[in-house]
Amino acid sequence: MSRRPFALLPFPGESRLPLRIGGSVTRQGRRLTLVYELTGAVAGVEWPAAVTAPARQDNLWQQTCSECFLARPEKAGYWETNLSPAGHWQLYRFDDYRTGMRPEAAVAPPEIAASRRDNALSLAATLDLGGVLAPHEPLLLGVTMVVRSIDGATSHWALAHPGERPDFHQRAAWTIAL
């Protein structure tokens, strides 16, 4: 089992809310568990309520959602997972940087749990990647989050922001190796 803590940074100049976003990523064989914890001015964050029938959905990044980019080192292809506090999710496969995007059919729906407290928001998700990865295959990860405030502003949070604009697809920002 491999566990790595993380702290996300807002893209410079975007976040109007004084927030901190941290968490951890744990890999146990083919299972990947992501835990995000938002603290600070969480009352200003748009946090979708849990739904009774979560589903696979596109465009989750248009609201508050966590994201994680996964790649095999030295391979051009990668995956992007989007996880909504409401329970909706998506996993896309890419052939190379922003090309060949399509839903990855070889994975089961993740287990997602989200909560809202007075001083913190949290989201935990476990994905079974058995349909796409061998149990001990090395992985490179870019952990990210899109935060939408109740006033409609959006901020982009990542381990690093190597470009002039927010772009979670840049491998230079994928700094966790498992």
CSV table of C-alpha atoms in Angstrom, one decimal, residues 79-155:
chain,number,residue,atom,x,y,z
A,79,TRP,CA,-6.9,9.0,-17.7
A,80,GLU,CA,-8.9,11.9,-16.1
A,81,THR,CA,-11.4,11.2,-13.4
A,82,ASN,CA,-14.0,13.8,-12.3
A,83,LEU,CA,-15.8,13.2,-9.0
A,84,SER,CA,-18.7,15.4,-7.9
A,85,PRO,CA,-19.7,15.8,-4.2
A,86,ALA,CA,-23.2,14.9,-5.5
A,87,GLY,CA,-21.9,11.4,-6.3
A,88,HIS,CA,-21.8,11.8,-10.1
A,89,TRP,CA,-18.5,10.8,-11.8
A,90,GLN,CA,-16.7,10.3,-15.1
A,91,LEU,CA,-13.4,8.7,-16.2
A,92,TYR,CA,-12.0,9.7,-19.6
A,93,ARG,CA,-9.2,8.1,-21.5
A,94,PHE,CA,-6.9,10.2,-23.6
A,95,ASP,CA,-4.4,9.0,-26.3
A,96,ASP,CA,-2.1,12.0,-25.7
A,97,TYR,CA,-2.2,15.6,-24.4
A,98,ARG,CA,-5.9,16.6,-24.8
A,99,THR,CA,-6.4,14.2,-27.8
A,100,GLY,CA,-8.6,11.2,-28.3
A,101,MET,CA,-10.8,11.9,-25.3
A,102,ARG,CA,-13.5,9.2,-24.7
A,103,PRO,CA,-15.2,7.7,-21.7
A,104,GLU,CA,-13.3,4.7,-20.2
A,105,ALA,CA,-15.7,1.8,-20.3
A,106,ALA,CA,-13.4,-0.7,-18.4
A,107,VAL,CA,-14.1,0.7,-14.9
A,108,ALA,CA,-16.9,0.3,-12.4
A,109,PRO,CA,-18.5,3.3,-10.7
A,110,PRO,CA,-16.4,4.6,-7.8
A,111,GLU,CA,-17.5,4.8,-4.2
A,112,ILE,CA,-18.0,8.5,-3.4
A,113,ALA,CA,-18.8,10.0,0.0
A,114,ALA,CA,-19.0,13.8,0.6
A,115,SER,CA,-19.8,15.9,3.7
A,116,ARG,CA,-20.3,19.5,4.6
A,117,ARG,CA,-19.6,20.8,8.1
A,118,ASP,CA,-19.5,24.4,9.4
A,119,ASN,CA,-15.7,24.6,8.9
A,120,ALA,CA,-14.8,21.9,6.4
A,121,LEU,CA,-15.9,20.1,3.2
A,122,SER,CA,-14.7,16.7,2.4
A,123,LEU,CA,-14.9,14.3,-0.5
A,124,ALA,CA,-13.5,10.7,-0.5
A,125,ALA,CA,-13.6,8.4,-3.5
A,126,THR,CA,-12.3,4.9,-4.2
A,127,LEU,CA,-11.8,3.8,-7.7
A,128,ASP,CA,-11.2,0.2,-8.9
A,129,LEU,CA,-8.8,0.6,-11.8
A,130,GLY,CA,-8.6,-3.2,-12.4
A,131,GLY,CA,-10.0,-2.8,-15.9
A,132,VAL,CA,-7.1,-0.6,-17.0
A,133,LEU,CA,-4.1,-1.2,-14.7
A,134,ALA,CA,-2.1,-4.1,-13.4
A,135,PRO,CA,-1.9,-4.2,-9.5
A,136,HIS,CA,1.7,-3.0,-9.2
A,137,GLU,CA,2.0,-1.0,-12.4
A,138,PRO,CA,3.7,2.4,-11.7
A,139,LEU,CA,1.4,5.5,-11.8
A,140,LEU,CA,2.0,9.2,-12.1
A,141,LEU,CA,-0.8,11.3,-10.7
A,142,GLY,CA,-2.0,14.9,-11.0
A,143,VAL,CA,-4.5,15.7,-8.2
A,144,THR,CA,-6.7,18.7,-8.9
A,145,MET,CA,-9.9,20.4,-8.0
A,146,VAL,CA,-12.3,22.9,-9.5
A,147,VAL,CA,-14.0,25.1,-6.9
A,148,ARG,CA,-17.0,27.1,-7.8
A,149,SER,CA,-18.0,29.8,-5.3
A,150,ILE,CA,-21.7,30.7,-4.5
A,151,ASP,CA,-21.1,34.0,-6.4
A,152,GLY,CA,-20.3,32.0,-9.6
A,153,ALA,CA,-16.5,32.5,-9.7
A,154,THR,CA,-14.4,29.4,-10.5
A,155,SER,CA,-10.9,28.7,-9.2
